[in-house]
Coordinates of C-alpha atoms in Angstrom, one line a residue:
M1 CA 38.1 79.7 129.4
E2 CA 35.3 80.7 126.7
H3 CA 37.4 79.6 123.6
L4 CA 36.5 76.1 124.9
I5 CA 32.9 76.5 124.4
N6 CA 30.9 74.9 121.4
Q7 CA 30.9 77.4 118.5
R8 CA 27.4 76.9 118.0
V9 CA 26.3 77.3 121.3
K10 CA 27.8 80.6 121.4
D11 CA 26.5 81.7 118.0
I12 CA 22.6 81.1 119.3
E13 CA 21.0 83.4 121.4
I14 CA 18.2 83.7 123.9
S15 CA 15.0 83.5 122.4
G16 CA 13.8 87.0 121.5
I17 CA 11.0 86.7 123.5
R18 CA 12.6 85.8 126.8
K19 CA 15.4 88.7 125.8
F20 CA 12.6 91.6 125.3
F21 CA 10.6 90.6 129.0
N22 CA 13.5 90.0 130.7
M23 CA 14.3 93.6 129.7
V24 CA 11.1 95.1 130.9
S25 CA 9.6 92.6 133.4
H26 CA 11.2 94.6 136.2
I27 CA 9.4 97.8 135.6
E28 CA 6.6 98.5 138.0
D29 CA 2.7 98.3 136.8
L30 CA 3.9 97.2 133.4
I31 CA 0.9 96.0 131.7
S32 CA 2.1 92.7 129.9
L33 CA 1.0 91.4 126.3
T34 CA 3.9 89.2 126.3
I35 CA 4.1 85.8 127.3
G36 CA 1.8 82.6 126.1
Q37 CA 1.2 82.0 129.5
P38 CA -2.4 81.1 129.9
D39 CA -4.2 83.2 132.4
F40 CA -6.0 80.5 134.0
P41 CA -5.1 78.6 136.9
T42 CA -4.5 74.3 135.9
P43 CA -7.7 73.3 136.8
E44 CA -8.7 71.9 140.3
H45 CA -9.2 68.5 139.5
V46 CA -5.9 67.9 137.9
K47 CA -3.5 69.5 140.5
Q48 CA -5.4 67.1 143.1
A49 CA -4.2 64.3 141.1
G50 CA -0.7 65.8 141.4
I51 CA -1.1 66.1 145.2
Q52 CA -2.8 62.7 145.6
A53 CA 0.2 61.5 143.5
I54 CA 3.2 62.7 145.8
E55 CA 1.0 61.7 149.0
E56 CA 1.0 58.2 147.7
N57 CA 4.5 58.3 146.9
Y58 CA 4.9 58.1 143.2
T59 CA 8.4 60.0 143.3
S60 CA 10.4 57.5 141.5
Y61 CA 11.6 56.7 137.4
T62 CA 8.8 55.8 135.6
H63 CA 9.3 53.6 131.7
N64 CA 11.8 56.0 129.8
A65 CA 8.7 56.5 127.2
G66 CA 6.1 57.7 130.1
M67 CA 3.6 55.6 132.4
L68 CA 1.6 53.0 130.2
E69 CA -1.2 54.4 131.6
L70 CA -0.7 58.3 130.5
R71 CA 0.3 56.8 127.0
K72 CA -3.1 54.7 126.4
A73 CA -5.0 58.0 127.9
A74 CA -3.0 60.2 125.3
C75 CA -3.7 58.1 122.5
T76 CA -7.5 58.1 123.2
F77 CA -7.2 61.7 123.5
M78 CA -5.3 62.2 120.0
E79 CA -8.3 59.5 118.7
K80 CA -11.5 61.0 120.3
K81 CA -10.4 64.5 119.1
Y82 CA -8.3 64.3 115.9
G83 CA -9.0 60.7 114.8
L84 CA -5.4 59.8 115.1
H85 CA -4.4 56.2 115.9
Y86 CA -1.2 55.5 117.7
Q87 CA -0.2 52.7 119.5
P88 CA 0.6 53.5 123.5
D89 CA 3.4 50.9 123.9
T90 CA 5.7 52.0 120.7
E91 CA 4.0 55.2 119.2
V92 CA 4.3 57.8 121.8
I93 CA 6.4 59.8 124.0
V94 CA 5.7 61.7 126.9
T95 CA 8.8 64.5 127.4
M96 CA 9.5 67.3 129.4
G97 CA 7.6 69.8 127.5
A98 CA 6.6 70.3 123.8
S99 CA 10.0 71.9 123.8
E100 CA 11.9 68.9 124.8
A101 CA 9.8 66.7 122.5
I102 CA 10.9 69.4 119.4
D103 CA 14.8 69.1 120.4
I104 CA 14.6 65.0 120.8
A105 CA 12.7 64.7 117.3
F106 CA 15.4 67.6 115.1
R107 CA 18.6 65.5 116.8
T108 CA 17.4 62.3 115.6
I109 CA 16.6 63.3 112.2
L110 CA 18.8 66.2 111.4
T111 CA 22.3 65.8 110.4
E112 CA 25.2 68.0 108.9
G113 CA 24.3 69.8 105.9
T114 CA 21.1 68.8 105.9
E115 CA 17.9 71.6 105.4
V116 CA 14.7 72.7 107.2
I117 CA 12.1 74.2 105.8
L118 CA 10.0 76.6 108.1
P119 CA 7.5 79.9 107.8
G120 CA 8.8 83.2 108.3
P121 CA 7.9 84.7 111.3
I122 CA 8.0 81.7 113.5
Y123 CA 8.4 81.0 116.9
P124 CA 12.3 80.9 117.9
G125 CA 12.5 77.8 119.7
Y126 CA 13.3 75.4 116.2
E127 CA 16.3 77.6 114.5
P128 CA 18.7 77.1 117.5
I129 CA 18.1 73.6 117.4
I130 CA 18.5 73.2 114.0
R131 CA 21.9 75.0 113.8
M132 CA 23.3 73.1 116.6
M133 CA 22.9 70.1 114.5
G134 CA 24.6 71.6 111.6
A135 CA 21.7 71.8 109.2
T136 CA 20.3 74.7 108.1
P137 CA 17.2 76.5 108.3
I138 CA 15.0 77.6 105.4
H139 CA 12.8 80.5 106.2
V140 CA 9.9 80.8 103.9
D141 CA 8.7 84.6 103.8
V142 CA 4.6 84.0 104.5
T143 CA 4.1 87.5 105.2
E144 CA 1.8 88.2 101.8
N145 CA 0.0 85.1 101.9
N146 CA -1.8 85.8 105.2
F147 CA 0.9 83.7 107.1
R148 CA -0.6 80.8 105.3
F149 CA 2.4 77.9 104.8
T150 CA 0.9 76.4 101.7
L151 CA 2.4 73.9 99.4
E152 CA 2.8 76.8 97.1
M153 CA 4.8 78.4 99.2
I154 CA 6.8 75.1 100.2
K155 CA 7.8 73.5 96.7
P156 CA 10.2 75.9 95.4
H157 CA 12.2 75.6 98.6
I158 CA 12.8 71.8 98.7
T159 CA 16.5 70.6 97.6
E160 CA 17.9 67.2 98.0
K161 CA 19.2 68.7 101.3
T162 CA 15.7 69.0 102.6
R163 CA 15.4 66.6 105.6
C164 CA 11.9 68.1 107.3
I165 CA 9.2 70.8 107.0
V166 CA 8.1 72.5 110.0
L167 CA 4.2 72.9 110.1
P168 CA 3.2 74.9 113.1
Y169 CA -0.2 75.7 113.4
P170 CA -2.0 76.9 115.2
S171 CA 0.8 79.0 114.8
N172 CA 2.9 80.9 117.0
P173 CA 3.0 84.0 116.7
T174 CA 0.2 84.6 114.1
G175 CA -2.4 82.2 115.3
V176 CA -3.3 81.4 111.5
S177 CA -3.9 77.7 110.8
L178 CA -4.0 75.8 107.5
S179 CA -7.3 74.1 106.1
E180 CA -8.4 70.8 105.5
D181 CA -7.6 71.2 101.5
E182 CA -4.1 73.0 102.5
L183 CA -2.9 69.9 104.6
R184 CA -4.2 67.8 102.3
E185 CA -2.3 69.0 99.5
I186 CA 1.2 69.2 101.4
A187 CA 0.6 65.6 102.6
D188 CA -0.1 64.1 99.0
F189 CA 2.8 65.9 97.7
C190 CA 5.1 64.8 100.2
K191 CA 4.3 61.2 100.2
N192 CA 6.7 60.4 97.3
Q193 CA 9.1 62.8 98.8
D194 CA 12.4 61.6 101.4
F195 CA 11.7 63.7 104.0
F196 CA 10.0 64.1 107.4
I197 CA 7.2 66.8 108.4
L198 CA 7.2 67.7 112.2
A199 CA 4.1 68.9 113.2
D200 CA 3.9 71.2 116.1
E201 CA 0.1 71.1 117.3
I202 CA 0.7 72.4 120.8
Y203 CA -2.4 75.0 120.3
S204 CA -5.0 72.1 119.0
E205 CA -7.3 72.4 121.3
L206 CA -7.5 76.6 121.2
T207 CA -9.4 76.5 117.4
Y208 CA -12.4 78.8 117.0
E209 CA -13.0 79.0 113.1
Q210 CA -12.8 75.3 112.7
P211 CA -11.7 72.0 114.6
H212 CA -8.3 71.3 114.3
R213 CA -7.1 68.9 111.8
S214 CA -3.4 66.9 112.1
I215 CA -1.6 66.4 109.2
A216 CA -0.9 63.0 110.2
S217 CA -4.0 61.9 109.2
Y218 CA -3.0 62.2 105.6
L219 CA 0.8 61.4 106.0
K220 CA 1.1 59.7 109.5
E221 CA 4.4 57.4 108.2
K222 CA 6.1 60.2 107.9
T223 CA 4.8 63.0 110.6
I224 CA 6.1 63.8 113.8
V225 CA 3.3 65.3 115.8
I226 CA 4.0 67.3 119.3
N227 CA 1.5 68.1 121.3
G228 CA 1.3 68.6 125.1
L229 CA -0.7 70.1 128.0
S230 CA 0.8 73.5 128.7
K231 CA -2.1 75.4 126.5
S232 CA -4.7 73.4 126.8
H233 CA -4.8 72.6 130.3
S234 CA -3.0 75.8 131.6
M235 CA -0.1 73.6 132.8
T236 CA 2.7 75.4 131.9
G237 CA 5.1 74.6 134.7
W238 CA 4.1 70.7 134.6
R239 CA 6.0 70.4 131.7
I240 CA 4.5 67.7 130.1
G241 CA 5.0 67.1 126.3
L242 CA 4.1 64.5 123.6
L243 CA 5.3 62.9 120.3
F244 CA 3.7 60.9 118.3
A245 CA 5.3 59.0 115.5
P246 CA 5.4 55.7 113.8
E247 CA 7.3 53.1 115.7
T248 CA 10.2 53.3 112.7
L249 CA 10.8 56.9 114.1
T250 CA 10.0 56.7 118.1
K251 CA 12.3 53.6 118.7
H252 CA 15.1 56.1 117.7
I253 CA 14.0 59.1 119.3
L254 CA 13.3 57.2 122.7
K255 CA 16.9 56.5 123.0
V256 CA 17.9 60.5 122.4
H257 CA 15.0 61.6 125.3
Q258 CA 16.5 58.6 127.3
Y259 CA 20.0 60.0 127.5
N260 CA 18.4 63.5 127.9
V261 CA 16.2 63.1 130.7
S262 CA 15.5 59.7 131.4
C263 CA 12.1 59.9 131.9
A264 CA 9.1 63.1 132.5
N265 CA 7.9 64.0 135.8
S266 CA 6.1 61.1 137.7
I267 CA 4.2 63.3 139.5
A268 CA 3.1 65.7 136.4
Q269 CA 2.4 62.5 134.5
K270 CA 0.1 61.5 137.2
A271 CA -1.4 64.8 136.8
A272 CA -1.5 64.4 133.3
I273 CA -3.3 61.2 133.3
E274 CA -6.4 63.4 135.2
A275 CA -6.0 65.8 132.6
L276 CA -6.4 63.7 129.1
T277 CA -9.2 61.9 130.4
A278 CA -11.9 63.4 133.2
G279 CA -10.9 67.0 132.0
M280 CA -10.8 65.7 128.4
N281 CA -12.6 69.1 127.4
D282 CA -11.0 71.6 130.1
A283 CA -9.8 73.5 127.2
L284 CA -13.5 74.7 126.3
P285 CA -14.2 77.0 128.7
M286 CA -10.8 78.2 128.4
K287 CA -11.5 78.5 124.6
M288 CA -14.8 80.2 125.1
E289 CA -12.9 83.3 127.1
Y290 CA -10.6 83.6 124.7
E291 CA -12.7 83.7 121.3
K292 CA -14.3 87.0 123.4
R293 CA -11.1 88.5 123.8
R294 CA -10.4 87.6 120.4
E295 CA -13.4 89.5 119.0
Y296 CA -12.6 92.4 121.3
V297 CA -8.9 93.1 120.4
F298 CA -9.6 92.4 116.8
D299 CA -12.0 95.2 117.4
R300 CA -9.7 97.9 119.1
L301 CA -6.8 96.8 116.8
N302 CA -9.0 97.5 113.7
A303 CA -10.5 100.8 114.9
M304 CA -7.0 102.2 115.5
G305 CA -6.2 101.4 111.8
L306 CA -3.6 98.9 112.5
S307 CA -3.2 95.7 109.8
V308 CA -4.1 92.4 111.3
V309 CA -4.8 88.9 110.3
K310 CA -7.7 88.0 112.2
P311 CA -6.6 84.5 114.3
D312 CA -8.2 81.3 114.0
G313 CA -6.2 79.7 116.8
A314 CA -3.4 80.3 119.6
F315 CA -4.0 83.5 121.8
Y316 CA -2.0 86.0 119.6
F317 CA -2.2 88.7 117.3
F318 CA 0.4 89.8 114.9
V319 CA 0.2 93.3 114.1
R320 CA 2.4 95.2 111.3
I321 CA 4.0 98.2 112.7
P322 CA 2.6 101.2 110.3
K323 CA 5.6 102.4 108.0
T324 CA 4.4 105.9 109.1
V325 CA 5.7 105.0 112.5
G326 CA 9.8 105.0 111.1
L327 CA 10.5 102.4 113.6
N328 CA 11.8 98.8 114.1
S329 CA 10.0 96.3 115.6
F330 CA 12.0 96.7 118.5
D331 CA 12.4 100.4 118.8
F332 CA 8.5 100.4 118.4
A333 CA 8.3 97.7 121.2
L334 CA 10.7 99.6 124.1
N335 CA 9.2 102.8 123.4
L336 CA 5.8 101.9 123.8
V337 CA 6.9 100.1 127.5
K338 CA 8.8 103.4 128.1
E339 CA 5.8 105.8 126.9
E340 CA 2.9 103.7 128.3
K341 CA 4.2 100.8 130.3
V342 CA 2.7 98.8 128.0
A343 CA 4.7 95.4 126.8
V344 CA 4.1 93.5 123.3
V345 CA 7.1 91.5 121.8
P346 CA 9.0 93.0 118.7
G347 CA 8.4 91.1 115.5
S348 CA 12.2 90.5 115.1
A349 CA 11.9 88.1 117.4
F350 CA 10.1 85.6 115.1
S351 CA 12.5 85.6 112.7
E352 CA 14.0 88.3 110.1
Y353 CA 10.3 88.1 108.6
G354 CA 8.7 89.1 111.8
E355 CA 10.3 92.4 111.6
G356 CA 7.9 95.4 111.4
Y357 CA 5.7 93.7 113.2
F358 CA 4.5 93.1 116.8
R359 CA 2.8 90.1 119.0
L360 CA 0.2 90.6 121.2
S361 CA -0.7 87.9 123.7
F362 CA -4.5 87.8 124.5
A363 CA -3.8 85.6 127.3
C364 CA -4.7 87.8 130.2
S365 CA -7.9 89.7 131.6
M366 CA -10.2 91.3 129.6
E367 CA -8.9 94.6 132.0
T368 CA -5.5 94.1 131.3
L369 CA -6.3 94.1 127.6
E370 CA -8.5 96.9 127.7
K371 CA -5.6 98.8 129.7
G372 CA -2.8 97.3 127.5
L373 CA -4.8 98.5 124.0
N374 CA -5.2 101.9 125.3
G375 CA -1.9 102.0 126.1
V376 CA -1.6 101.1 122.4
E377 CA -3.8 103.4 120.8
N378 CA -2.5 106.4 122.8
Y379 CA 1.2 105.7 121.8
L380 CA 0.6 105.5 118.5
K381 CA -1.3 108.6 118.4
K382 CA 1.6 110.5 120.0
L383 CA 4.0 108.7 117.0
N384 CA 1.5 110.2 114.3

């Protein structure tokens, strides 16, 4: 019966990140520097809010857009943190993680034959949805621009088919963000253009060099902001995402969300209220620890003679594989597992422009990082 399956679904593949992780995760004593999973537990007060919600029987459907109390908390959070102003009753949707928010946004704005401009390398969660909508992803190679996706790089790729530009910052896999000047340039140019901006800001609370700034500060009327609690509050499994946009957009996106999942998990929503109010600054101690790890990893990679751009957000390094190694990124990563029992993600998982790199996550303990980097160093010495 496979001949009856939607061809667009057949043509897409499982995420290269998960594909590689699933290949090697069974190996005993594996040191994994792969998945973007914070190694901190969900804050205790947030967990208790979830427990209380179960005990008080908050186990029924909520409003399709999410509990109003949560939407109010989310809007207050965005205003206090980033100076963004959204109406809780009409301009925010609580989703099943940021992934669902991306999905319903694309399914609302994309049509057959349209184009979406994205930086490359990039997180693999966008392209399959774009292709399933009959649209075309247009990747822009940012590897020679220190991974910065600037207006100068975007403009040559804009056509009459352009429907959306994806701005994922801080970036997965590079950790690179955008400055206020860079964002303002893009916003000023796009004001008179007939397309949308999708700003994936899931790592907004994890920035090191400067506070996060959203392009919605300058171009709210055309911007869909994606955020959530997975990275900021170590709540990946709770699946709470947040989508912010003008009512002219959300009233249509909400229809897709309603027919997709009805509403986000009611227990997780109650915990999210606690996270966004009493836990407004829960990310700070995690960020301080990530920053220490970032410095350690940066120094170690430099000492190995590897070419790296220091990330100013998230918890990844995207490392160039020395050309003298003579291996593609998949074989490099697979052999690293075989030789040293250390797992990183091959750069090819992040579009064709990730080939020649590997992604290393520092969302793990210093002890794990030290062991993992020792393995990388030993492996490189063998190759040389």
